[in-house]
mmCIF file of N, CA, C and O in Angstrom:
data_model
loop_
_atom_site.group_PDB
_atom_site.id
_atom_site.type_symbol
_atom_site.label_atom_id
_atom_site.label_comp_id
_atom_site.label_asym_id
_atom_site.label_seq_id
_atom_site.Cartn_x
_atom_site.Cartn_y
_atom_site.Cartn_z
ATOM 1 N N MET A 8 64.994 203.192 68.794
ATOM 2 C CA MET A 8 65.438 201.857 68.507
ATOM 3 C C MET A 8 64.551 201.175 67.467
ATOM 4 O O MET A 8 65.046 200.448 66.627
ATOM 5 N N ARG A 9 63.254 201.441 67.531
ATOM 6 C CA ARG A 9 62.328 200.823 66.581
ATOM 7 C C ARG A 9 62.583 201.279 65.146
ATOM 8 O O ARG A 9 62.524 200.445 64.251
ATOM 9 N N PRO A 10 62.861 202.580 64.874
ATOM 10 C CA PRO A 10 63.125 202.976 63.486
ATOM 11 C C PRO A 10 64.356 202.268 62.915
ATOM 12 O O PRO A 10 64.388 201.922 61.728
ATOM 13 N N ILE A 11 65.351 202.018 63.740
ATOM 14 C CA ILE A 11 66.557 201.334 63.266
ATOM 15 C C ILE A 11 66.226 199.888 62.902
ATOM 16 O O ILE A 11 66.686 199.380 61.873
ATOM 17 N N MET A 12 65.421 199.244 63.716
ATOM 18 C CA MET A 12 65.021 197.859 63.428
ATOM 19 C C MET A 12 64.215 197.797 62.133
ATOM 20 O O MET A 12 64.393 196.891 61.327
ATOM 21 N N GLY A 13 63.331 198.771 61.947
ATOM 22 C CA GLY A 13 62.536 198.815 60.715
ATOM 23 C C GLY A 13 63.419 199.027 59.496
ATOM 24 O O GLY A 13 63.220 198.393 58.453
ATOM 25 N N LEU A 14 64.399 199.920 59.615
ATOM 26 C CA LEU A 14 65.323 200.178 58.522
ATOM 27 C C LEU A 14 66.150 198.936 58.200
ATOM 28 O O LEU A 14 66.353 198.588 57.039
ATOM 29 N N MET A 15 66.600 198.245 59.232
ATOM 30 C CA MET A 15 67.375 197.020 59.020
ATOM 31 C C MET A 15 66.528 195.950 58.339
ATOM 32 O O MET A 15 67.009 195.227 57.464
ATOM 33 N N LEU A 16 65.250 195.867 58.708
ATOM 34 C CA LEU A 16 64.357 194.901 58.089
ATOM 35 C C LEU A 16 64.152 195.233 56.606
ATOM 36 O O LEU A 16 64.182 194.339 55.759
ATOM 37 N N VAL A 17 63.968 196.503 56.286
ATOM 38 C CA VAL A 17 63.801 196.919 54.892
ATOM 39 C C VAL A 17 65.055 196.599 54.079
ATOM 40 O O VAL A 17 64.972 196.083 52.968
ATOM 41 N N ILE A 18 66.216 196.875 54.639
ATOM 42 C CA ILE A 18 67.478 196.587 53.934
ATOM 43 C C ILE A 18 67.626 195.080 53.726
ATOM 44 O O ILE A 18 68.024 194.634 52.649
ATOM 45 N N LEU A 19 67.303 194.296 54.708
ATOM 46 C CA LEU A 19 67.410 192.846 54.606
ATOM 47 C C LEU A 19 66.476 192.305 53.521
ATOM 48 O O LEU A 19 66.875 191.484 52.694
ATOM 49 N N VAL A 20 65.242 192.768 53.509
ATOM 50 C CA VAL A 20 64.269 192.320 52.506
ATOM 51 C C VAL A 20 64.723 192.755 51.113
ATOM 52 O O VAL A 20 64.676 191.974 50.160
ATOM 53 N N PHE A 21 65.165 193.991 50.973
ATOM 54 C CA PHE A 21 65.616 194.493 49.672
ATOM 55 C C PHE A 21 66.809 193.694 49.149
ATOM 56 O O PHE A 21 66.858 193.318 47.991
ATOM 57 N N SER A 22 67.777 193.410 50.022
ATOM 58 C CA SER A 22 68.951 192.664 49.572
ATOM 59 C C SER A 22 68.580 191.235 49.193
ATOM 60 O O SER A 22 69.136 190.665 48.265
ATOM 61 N N ALA A 23 67.635 190.640 49.901
ATOM 62 C CA ALA A 23 67.190 189.286 49.570
ATOM 63 C C ALA A 23 66.489 189.263 48.213
ATOM 64 O O ALA A 23 66.632 188.313 47.446
ATOM 65 N N LEU A 24 65.741 190.307 47.900
ATOM 66 C CA LEU A 24 65.058 190.371 46.608
ATOM 67 C C LEU A 24 66.003 190.756 45.479
ATOM 68 O O LEU A 24 65.830 190.317 44.348
ATOM 69 N N ALA A 25 67.011 191.562 45.753
ATOM 70 C CA ALA A 25 67.914 192.042 44.707
ATOM 71 C C ALA A 25 68.967 191.010 44.335
ATOM 72 O O ALA A 25 69.469 191.016 43.219
ATOM 73 N N THR A 26 69.324 190.120 45.223
ATOM 74 C CA THR A 26 70.380 189.148 44.952
ATOM 75 C C THR A 26 70.078 188.265 43.749
ATOM 76 O O THR A 26 70.934 188.109 42.882
ATOM 77 N N PRO A 27 68.882 187.670 43.602
ATOM 78 C CA PRO A 27 68.636 186.872 42.407
ATOM 79 C C PRO A 27 68.692 187.687 41.120
ATOM 80 O O PRO A 27 69.139 187.201 40.092
ATOM 81 N N VAL A 28 68.279 188.938 41.166
ATOM 82 C CA VAL A 28 68.329 189.788 39.983
ATOM 83 C C VAL A 28 69.781 190.043 39.585
ATOM 84 O O VAL A 28 70.144 189.958 38.417
ATOM 85 N N LEU A 29 70.635 190.325 40.543
ATOM 86 C CA LEU A 29 72.045 190.563 40.242
ATOM 87 C C LEU A 29 72.721 189.289 39.754
ATOM 88 O O LEU A 29 73.554 189.318 38.863
ATOM 89 N N ALA A 30 72.367 188.158 40.337
ATOM 90 C CA ALA A 30 72.961 186.894 39.907
ATOM 91 C C ALA A 30 72.509 186.544 38.500
ATOM 92 O O ALA A 30 73.271 186.017 37.712
ATOM 93 N N ARG A 31 71.270 186.847 38.164
ATOM 94 C CA ARG A 31 70.736 186.550 36.844
ATOM 95 C C ARG A 31 71.367 187.423 35.770
ATOM 96 O O ARG A 31 71.440 187.032 34.615
ATOM 97 N N LYS A 32 71.826 188.602 36.124
ATOM 98 C CA LYS A 32 72.368 189.533 35.144
ATOM 99 C C LYS A 32 73.561 188.948 34.404
ATOM 100 O O LYS A 32 73.713 189.155 33.218
ATOM 101 N N ASN A 33 74.433 188.211 35.076
ATOM 102 C CA ASN A 33 75.596 187.610 34.436
ATOM 103 C C ASN A 33 75.420 186.118 34.198
ATOM 104 O O ASN A 33 76.388 185.422 33.951
ATOM 105 N N SER A 34 74.195 185.608 34.273
ATOM 106 C CA SER A 34 73.984 184.184 34.057
ATOM 107 C C SER A 34 74.020 183.871 32.561
ATOM 108 O O SER A 34 73.950 184.758 31.723
ATOM 109 N N ILE A 35 74.119 182.618 32.259
ATOM 110 C CA ILE A 35 74.243 182.178 30.868
ATOM 111 C C ILE A 35 72.924 182.409 30.144
ATOM 112 O O ILE A 35 71.869 181.953 30.577
ATOM 113 N N ALA A 36 72.999 183.113 29.017
ATOM 114 C CA ALA A 36 71.813 183.442 28.244
ATOM 115 C C ALA A 36 71.549 182.412 27.154
ATOM 116 O O ALA A 36 70.449 182.331 26.631
ATOM 117 N N GLY A 37 72.562 181.648 26.781
ATOM 118 C CA GLY A 37 72.413 180.660 25.724
ATOM 119 C C GLY A 37 73.773 180.129 25.315
ATOM 120 O O GLY A 37 74.788 180.429 25.954
ATOM 121 N N TYR A 38 73.783 179.360 24.245
ATOM 122 C CA TYR A 38 75.018 178.764 23.750
ATOM 123 C C TYR A 38 75.161 179.040 22.265
ATOM 124 O O TYR A 38 74.159 179.174 21.552
ATOM 125 N N VAL A 39 76.412 179.130 21.803
ATOM 126 C CA VAL A 39 76.694 179.278 20.374
ATOM 127 C C VAL A 39 77.630 178.155 19.957
ATOM 128 O O VAL A 39 78.392 177.628 20.772
ATOM 129 N N VAL A 40 77.549 177.783 18.697
ATOM 130 C CA VAL A 40 78.430 176.772 18.129
ATOM 131 C C VAL A 40 79.214 177.427 17.010
ATOM 132 O O VAL A 40 78.652 178.137 16.174
ATOM 133 N N ALA A 41 80.522 177.203 17.005
ATOM 134 C CA ALA A 41 81.390 177.743 15.962
ATOM 135 C C ALA A 41 82.001 176.590 15.183
ATOM 136 O O ALA A 41 82.538 175.658 15.775
ATOM 137 N N ARG A 42 81.907 176.659 13.851
ATOM 138 C CA ARG A 42 82.478 175.631 12.980
ATOM 139 C C ARG A 42 83.662 176.219 12.247
ATOM 140 O O ARG A 42 83.591 177.316 11.697
ATOM 141 N N SER A 43 84.759 175.499 12.224
ATOM 142 C CA SER A 43 85.977 175.976 11.581
ATOM 143 C C SER A 43 85.780 176.128 10.081
ATOM 144 O O SER A 43 85.107 175.313 9.439
ATOM 145 N N ASP A 44 86.371 177.155 9.524
ATOM 146 C CA ASP A 44 86.376 177.343 8.075
ATOM 147 C C ASP A 44 87.472 176.519 7.418
ATOM 148 O O ASP A 44 87.578 176.477 6.206
ATOM 149 N N PHE A 45 88.315 175.883 8.208
ATOM 150 C CA PHE A 45 89.484 175.182 7.679
ATOM 151 C C PHE A 45 89.508 173.712 8.070
ATOM 152 O O PHE A 45 90.547 173.068 8.002
ATOM 153 N N GLY A 46 88.388 173.170 8.522
ATOM 154 C CA GLY A 46 88.317 171.761 8.862
ATOM 155 C C GLY A 46 88.906 171.417 10.220
ATOM 156 O O GLY A 46 89.278 170.273 10.463
ATOM 157 N N ASN A 47 88.994 172.390 11.108
ATOM 158 C CA ASN A 47 89.576 172.154 12.426
ATOM 159 C C ASN A 47 88.560 171.728 13.477
ATOM 160 O O ASN A 47 88.873 171.695 14.658
ATOM 161 N N GLY A 48 87.343 171.440 13.072
ATOM 162 C CA GLY A 48 86.329 170.972 14.014
ATOM 163 C C GLY A 48 85.353 172.053 14.432
ATOM 164 O O GLY A 48 85.249 173.111 13.806
ATOM 165 N N THR A 49 84.635 171.768 15.498
ATOM 166 C CA THR A 49 83.648 172.704 16.031
ATOM 167 C C THR A 49 83.881 172.885 17.526
ATOM 168 O O THR A 49 84.534 172.068 18.164
ATOM 169 N N VAL A 50 83.310 173.949 18.052
ATOM 170 C CA VAL A 50 83.393 174.221 19.481
ATOM 171 C C VAL A 50 82.084 174.888 19.897
ATOM 172 O O VAL A 50 81.449 175.590 19.118
ATOM 173 N N ARG A 51 81.678 174.624 21.132
ATOM 174 C CA ARG A 51 80.433 175.181 21.678
ATOM 175 C C ARG A 51 80.768 175.957 22.932
ATOM 176 O O ARG A 51 81.592 175.522 23.742
ATOM 177 N N GLY A 52 80.137 177.121 23.107
ATOM 178 C CA GLY A 52 80.417 177.921 24.281
ATOM 179 C C GLY A 52 79.203 178.696 24.756
ATOM 180 O O GLY A 52 78.364 179.094 23.953
ATOM 181 N N PRO A 53 79.106 178.925 26.063
ATOM 182 C CA PRO A 53 77.991 179.696 26.610
ATOM 183 C C PRO A 53 78.179 181.199 26.374
ATOM 184 O O PRO A 53 79.299 181.687 26.257
ATOM 185 N N VAL A 54 77.068 181.901 26.325
ATOM 186 C CA VAL A 54 77.062 183.358 26.140
ATOM 187 C C VAL A 54 76.356 183.971 27.339
ATOM 188 O O VAL A 54 75.355 183.442 27.820
ATOM 189 N N ARG A 55 76.897 185.078 27.830
ATOM 190 C CA ARG A 55 76.243 185.811 28.913
ATOM 191 C C ARG A 55 76.192 187.287 28.556
ATOM 192 O O ARG A 55 76.985 187.784 27.761
ATOM 193 N N HIS A 56 75.236 187.975 29.154
ATOM 194 C CA HIS A 56 75.090 189.415 28.959
ATOM 195 C C HIS A 56 75.678 190.119 30.173
ATOM 196 O O HIS A 56 75.355 189.772 31.312
ATOM 197 N N THR A 57 76.545 191.082 29.931
ATOM 198 C CA THR A 57 77.109 191.879 31.012
ATOM 199 C C THR A 57 76.733 193.334 30.802
ATOM 200 O O THR A 57 76.111 193.691 29.800
ATOM 201 N N ARG A 58 77.151 194.152 31.713
ATOM 202 C CA ARG A 58 76.851 195.576 31.633
ATOM 203 C C ARG A 58 77.468 196.212 30.384
ATOM 204 O O ARG A 58 76.921 197.142 29.809
ATOM 205 N N LEU A 59 78.612 195.677 29.941
ATOM 206 C CA LEU A 59 79.325 196.252 28.798
ATOM 207 C C LEU A 59 79.060 195.534 27.488
ATOM 208 O O LEU A 59 79.585 195.919 26.457
ATOM 209 N N GLY A 60 78.276 194.479 27.503
ATOM 210 C CA GLY A 60 77.955 193.760 26.273
ATOM 211 C C GLY A 60 77.978 192.258 26.473
ATOM 212 O O GLY A 60 78.178 191.754 27.576
ATOM 213 N N ARG A 61 77.801 191.532 25.375
ATOM 214 C CA ARG A 61 77.777 190.076 25.436
ATOM 215 C C ARG A 61 79.190 189.506 25.532
ATOM 216 O O ARG A 61 80.122 190.060 24.971
ATOM 217 N N GLN A 62 79.315 188.368 26.217
ATOM 218 C CA GLN A 62 80.582 187.663 26.322
ATOM 219 C C GLN A 62 80.360 186.196 26.011
ATOM 220 O O GLN A 62 79.301 185.645 26.296
ATOM 221 N N VAL A 63 81.390 185.575 25.423
ATOM 222 C CA VAL A 63 81.364 184.147 25.159
ATOM 223 C C VAL A 63 82.534 183.522 25.916
ATOM 224 O O VAL A 63 83.591 184.134 26.039
ATOM 225 N N ARG A 64 82.313 182.312 26.448
ATOM 226 C CA ARG A 64 83.365 181.656 27.212
ATOM 227 C C ARG A 64 84.148 180.694 26.323
ATOM 228 O O ARG A 64 83.583 179.848 25.648
ATOM 229 N N LEU A 65 85.469 180.842 26.340
ATOM 230 C CA LEU A 65 86.354 179.957 25.596
ATOM 231 C C LEU A 65 86.478 178.634 26.347
ATOM 232 O O LEU A 65 86.183 178.561 27.539
ATOM 233 N N PRO A 66 86.924 177.566 25.679
ATOM 234 C CA PRO A 66 87.029 176.270 26.342
ATOM 235 C C PRO A 66 87.886 176.274 27.613
ATOM 236 O O PRO A 66 87.635 175.497 28.525
ATOM 237 N N GLY A 67 88.867 177.138 27.715
ATOM 238 C CA GLY A 67 89.703 177.201 28.909
ATOM 239 C C GLY A 67 89.050 177.918 30.076
ATOM 240 O O GLY A 67 89.588 177.934 31.185
ATOM 241 N N GLY A 68 87.889 178.530 29.862
ATOM 242 C CA GLY A 68 87.176 179.205 30.937
ATOM 243 C C GLY A 68 87.234 180.719 30.882
ATOM 244 O O GLY A 68 86.582 181.397 31.662
ATOM 245 N N THR A 69 88.025 181.274 29.978
ATOM 246 C CA THR A 69 88.145 182.731 29.847
ATOM 247 C C THR A 69 86.926 183.301 29.130
ATOM 248 O O THR A 69 86.504 182.774 28.105
ATOM 249 N N TRP A 70 86.386 184.382 29.672
ATOM 250 C CA TRP A 70 85.274 185.076 29.025
ATOM 251 C C TRP A 70 85.844 186.208 28.175
ATOM 252 O O TRP A 70 86.643 187.002 28.652
ATOM 253 N N VAL A 71 85.432 186.284 26.903
ATOM 254 C CA VAL A 71 85.860 187.361 26.012
ATOM 255 C C VAL A 71 84.619 188.058 25.462
ATOM 256 O O VAL A 71 83.576 187.430 25.282
ATOM 257 N N TYR A 72 84.742 189.355 25.218
ATOM 258 C CA TYR A 72 83.614 190.106 24.672
ATOM 259 C C TYR A 72 83.381 189.725 23.221
ATOM 260 O O TYR A 72 84.325 189.569 22.449
ATOM 261 N N CYS A 73 82.122 189.555 22.872
ATOM 262 C CA CYS A 73 81.752 189.246 21.490
ATOM 263 C C CYS A 73 81.957 190.491 20.644
ATOM 264 O O CYS A 73 81.680 191.600 21.093
ATOM 265 N N ARG A 74 82.456 190.279 19.464
ATOM 266 C CA ARG A 74 82.607 191.404 18.534
ATOM 267 C C ARG A 74 81.261 191.610 17.873
ATOM 268 O O ARG A 74 80.326 192.032 18.525
ATOM 269 N N GLN A 75 81.119 191.293 16.615
ATOM 270 C CA GLN A 75 79.811 191.447 15.981
ATOM 271 C C GLN A 75 78.950 190.204 16.140
ATOM 272 O O GLN A 75 77.739 190.278 16.170
ATOM 273 N N SER A 76 79.590 189.050 16.252
ATOM 274 C CA SER A 76 78.876 187.795 16.398
ATOM 275 C C SER A 76 79.621 186.934 17.424
ATOM 276 O O SER A 76 80.836 186.757 17.317
ATOM 277 N N CYS A 77 78.909 186.394 18.378
ATOM 278 C CA CYS A 77 79.557 185.562 19.396
ATOM 279 C C CYS A 77 80.103 184.268 18.798
ATOM 280 O O CYS A 77 81.167 183.804 19.188
ATOM 281 N N SER A 78 79.394 183.682 17.831
ATOM 282 C CA SER A 78 79.897 182.449 17.227
ATOM 283 C C SER A 78 81.158 182.712 16.413
ATOM 284 O O SER A 78 82.095 181.908 16.424
ATOM 285 N N GLU A 79 81.235 183.844 15.722
ATOM 286 C CA GLU A 79 82.441 184.179 14.969
ATOM 287 C C GLU A 79 83.601 184.493 15.905
ATOM 288 O O GLU A 79 84.740 184.116 15.646
ATOM 289 N N THR A 80 83.325 185.173 16.998
ATOM 290 C CA THR A 80 84.376 185.447 17.984
ATOM 291 C C THR A 80 84.911 184.140 18.544
ATOM 292 O O THR A 80 86.123 183.953 18.656
ATOM 293 N N LEU A 81 84.017 183.213 18.865
ATOM 294 C CA LEU A 81 84.434 181.915 19.378
ATOM 295 C C LEU A 81 85.257 181.156 18.339
ATOM 296 O O LEU A 81 86.277 180.561 18.653
ATOM 297 N N ARG A 82 84.839 181.202 17.082
ATOM 298 C CA ARG A 82 85.571 180.516 16.009
ATOM 299 C C ARG A 82 86.970 181.070 15.852
ATOM 300 O O ARG A 82 87.956 180.340 15.822
ATOM 301 N N VAL A 83 87.081 182.398 15.771
ATOM 302 C CA VAL A 83 88.382 183.037 15.551
ATOM 303 C C VAL A 83 89.314 182.818 16.734
ATOM 304 O O VAL A 83 90.519 182.651 16.568
ATOM 305 N N GLU A 84 88.765 182.782 17.944
ATOM 306 C CA GLU A 84 89.598 182.636 19.135
ATOM 307 C C GLU A 84 89.907 181.185 19.505
ATOM 308 O O GLU A 84 90.700 180.944 20.399
ATOM 309 N N THR A 85 89.278 180.219 18.817
ATOM 310 C CA THR A 85 89.521 178.816 19.177
ATOM 311 C C THR A 85 89.924 177.992 17.966
ATOM 312 O O THR A 85 91.109 177.847 17.693
ATOM 313 N N VAL A 86 88.960 177.458 17.237
ATOM 314 C CA VAL A 86 89.265 176.482 16.184
ATOM 315 C C VAL A 86 90.051 177.065 15.010
ATOM 316 O O VAL A 86 90.796 176.342 14.355
ATOM 317 N N ASP A 87 89.919 178.333 14.735
ATOM 318 C CA ASP A 87 90.689 178.967 13.657
ATOM 319 C C ASP A 87 91.683 179.982 14.208
ATOM 320 O O ASP A 87 92.011 180.975 13.557
ATOM 321 N N PHE A 88 92.177 179.728 15.414
ATOM 322 C CA PHE A 88 93.077 180.664 16.083
ATOM 323 C C PHE A 88 94.332 180.946 15.251
ATOM 324 O O PHE A 88 94.692 182.091 15.006
ATOM 325 N N TRP A 89 95.013 179.892 14.815
ATOM 326 C CA TRP A 89 96.278 180.101 14.101
ATOM 327 C C TRP A 89 96.057 180.666 12.710
ATOM 328 O O TRP A 89 96.858 181.469 12.222
ATOM 329 N N GLN A 90 94.974 180.305 12.044
ATOM 330 C CA GLN A 90 94.693 180.892 10.737
ATOM 331 C C GLN A 90 94.402 182.384 10.864
ATOM 332 O O GLN A 90 94.777 183.165 10.015
ATOM 333 N N SER A 91 93.751 182.781 11.948
ATOM 334 C CA SER A 91 93.445 184.200 12.124
ATOM 335 C C SER A 91 94.697 185.004 12.453
ATOM 336 O O SER A 91 94.749 186.201 12.226
ATOM 337 N N ARG A 92 95.733 184.345 12.971
ATOM 338 C CA ARG A 92 96.983 185.050 13.272
ATOM 339 C C ARG A 92 97.880 185.179 12.049
ATOM 340 O O ARG A 92 98.718 186.053 11.977
ATOM 341 N N LYS A 93 97.702 184.292 11.049
ATOM 342 C CA LYS A 93 98.530 184.330 9.847
ATOM 343 C C LYS A 93 98.164 185.484 8.924
ATOM 344 O O LYS A 93 98.986 185.961 8.194
ATOM 345 N N GLY A 94 96.896 185.852 8.923
ATOM 346 C CA GLY A 94 96.446 186.883 8.006
ATOM 347 C C GLY A 94 95.874 186.261 6.746
ATOM 348 O O GLY A 94 95.962 185.057 6.529
ATOM 349 N N ALA A 95 95.298 187.076 5.905
ATOM 350 C CA ALA A 95 94.655 186.589 4.689
ATOM 351 C C ALA A 95 95.700 186.158 3.677
ATOM 352 O O ALA A 95 96.804 186.674 3.625
ATOM 353 N N GLY A 96 95.325 185.215 2.875
ATOM 354 C CA GLY A 96 96.215 184.722 1.840
ATOM 355 C C GLY A 96 95.640 183.484 1.207
ATOM 356 O O GLY A 96 94.537 183.059 1.542
ATOM 357 N N PRO A 97 96.373 182.861 0.287
ATOM 358 C CA PRO A 97 95.872 181.652 -0.373
ATOM 359 C C PRO A 97 95.573 180.553 0.652
ATOM 360 O O PRO A 97 96.398 180.240 1.506
ATOM 361 N N GLY A 98 94.387 180.000 0.591
ATOM 362 C CA GLY A 98 93.988 178.956 1.522
ATOM 363 C C GLY A 98 93.663 179.480 2.910
ATOM 364 O O GLY A 98 93.441 178.718 3.830
ATOM 365 N N ASN A 99 93.632 180.769 3.068
ATOM 366 C CA ASN A 99 93.409 181.371 4.376
ATOM 367 C C ASN A 99 92.540 182.616 4.203
ATOM 368 O O ASN A 99 92.826 183.666 4.733
ATOM 369 N N GLU A 100 91.453 182.472 3.454
ATOM 370 C CA GLU A 100 90.660 183.637 3.059
ATOM 371 C C GLU A 100 89.791 184.208 4.174
ATOM 372 O O GLU A 100 89.621 185.401 4.282
ATOM 373 N N SER A 101 89.224 183.345 4.992
ATOM 374 C CA SER A 101 88.274 183.802 6.007
ATOM 375 C C SER A 101 88.918 183.721 7.378
ATOM 376 O O SER A 101 88.835 182.712 8.053
ATOM 377 N N THR A 102 89.585 184.778 7.805
ATOM 378 C CA THR A 102 90.365 184.683 9.021
ATOM 379 C C THR A 102 89.894 185.579 10.146
ATOM 380 O O THR A 102 90.410 185.498 11.235
ATOM 381 N N SER A 103 88.972 186.460 9.916
ATOM 382 C CA SER A 103 88.565 187.363 10.984
ATOM 383 C C SER A 103 87.065 187.332 11.148
ATOM 384 O O SER A 103 86.364 186.606 10.455
ATOM 385 N N ASP A 104 86.579 188.135 12.061
ATOM 386 C CA ASP A 104 85.143 188.195 12.312
ATOM 387 C C ASP A 104 84.402 188.678 11.083
ATOM 388 O O ASP A 104 84.973 189.201 10.139
ATOM 389 N N VAL A 105 83.104 188.547 11.166
ATOM 390 C CA VAL A 105 82.268 188.981 10.059
ATOM 391 C C VAL A 105 82.401 190.480 9.859
ATOM 392 O O VAL A 105 82.640 191.231 10.792
ATOM 393 N N SER A 106 82.240 190.892 8.639
ATOM 394 C CA SER A 106 82.285 192.320 8.345
ATOM 395 C C SER A 106 80.887 192.895 8.518
ATOM 396 O O SER A 106 79.958 192.195 8.897
ATOM 397 N N ILE A 107 80.736 194.140 8.186
ATOM 398 C CA ILE A 107 79.431 194.787 8.310
ATOM 399 C C ILE A 107 78.416 194.159 7.360
ATOM 400 O O ILE A 107 77.229 194.179 7.591
ATOM 401 N N PHE A 108 78.906 193.527 6.277
ATOM 402 C CA PHE A 108 78.023 192.908 5.301
ATOM 403 C C PHE A 108 77.849 191.411 5.535
ATOM 404 O O PHE A 108 77.235 190.727 4.759
ATOM 405 N N GLY A 109 78.427 190.873 6.580
ATOM 406 C CA GLY A 109 78.292 189.453 6.884
ATOM 407 C C GLY A 109 79.495 188.652 6.423
ATOM 408 O O GLY A 109 80.505 189.196 5.994
ATOM 409 N N ARG A 110 79.365 187.353 6.506
ATOM 410 C CA ARG A 110 80.460 186.466 6.125
ATOM 411 C C ARG A 110 80.674 186.512 4.621
ATOM 412 O O ARG A 110 79.755 186.728 3.858
ATOM 413 N N PRO A 111 81.914 186.283 4.184
ATOM 414 C CA PRO A 111 82.177 186.281 2.747
ATOM 415 C C PRO A 111 81.392 185.169 2.060
ATOM 416 O O PRO A 111 81.206 184.093 2.613
ATOM 417 N N LEU A 112 80.943 185.431 0.858
ATOM 418 C CA LEU A 112 80.204 184.459 0.079
ATOM 419 C C LEU A 112 81.198 183.520 -0.582
ATOM 420 O O LEU A 112 82.095 183.956 -1.275
ATOM 421 N N ARG A 113 81.039 182.224 -0.342
ATOM 422 C CA ARG A 113 81.973 181.244 -0.891
ATOM 423 C C ARG A 113 81.190 180.180 -1.640
ATOM 424 O O ARG A 113 80.188 179.691 -1.155
ATOM 425 N N PHE A 114 81.687 179.844 -2.812
ATOM 426 C CA PHE A 114 81.080 178.777 -3.613
ATOM 427 C C PHE A 114 82.035 177.600 -3.631
ATOM 428 O O PHE A 114 83.229 177.764 -3.796
ATOM 429 N N GLU A 115 81.500 176.402 -3.461
ATOM 430 C CA GLU A 115 82.312 175.200 -3.528
ATOM 431 C C GLU A 115 81.696 174.288 -4.575
ATOM 432 O O GLU A 115 80.514 173.970 -4.515
ATOM 433 N N PHE A 116 82.505 173.900 -5.556
ATOM 434 C CA PHE A 116 82.049 173.005 -6.596
ATOM 435 C C PHE A 116 82.838 171.713 -6.503
ATOM 436 O O PHE A 116 84.029 171.717 -6.235
ATOM 437 N N GLY A 117 82.197 170.614 -6.729
ATOM 438 C CA GLY A 117 82.880 169.339 -6.699
ATOM 439 C C GLY A 117 82.217 168.356 -7.625
ATOM 440 O O GLY A 117 81.052 168.516 -8.007
ATOM 441 N N TRP A 118 82.942 167.363 -8.033
ATOM 442 C CA TRP A 118 82.400 166.335 -8.940
ATOM 443 C C TRP A 118 82.297 165.049 -8.247
ATOM 444 O O TRP A 118 82.967 164.606 -7.459
#
């Protein structure tokens, strides 16, 4: 009977110590801000690390996996959602996530 009690005590202590570690694994690691490329505003969302990679939370509460950049994923899935569905074209140049070389270089001149 004593070995069983000892085993139960070890399991209880281990589970009490492991619970905060497991809870911390999916906790919020930080926040990202995404600014629209088309003047549609900005949005802020938390980022968490999971076993399969980083995720960003959309304003509705859905968690989506980050592609190359969590802020770009948030931008494409929220403030520039409809522009990203239209595809590239005049006035709609930056519609998807960053490429391997980063965001497109854009120059703006004004008087």
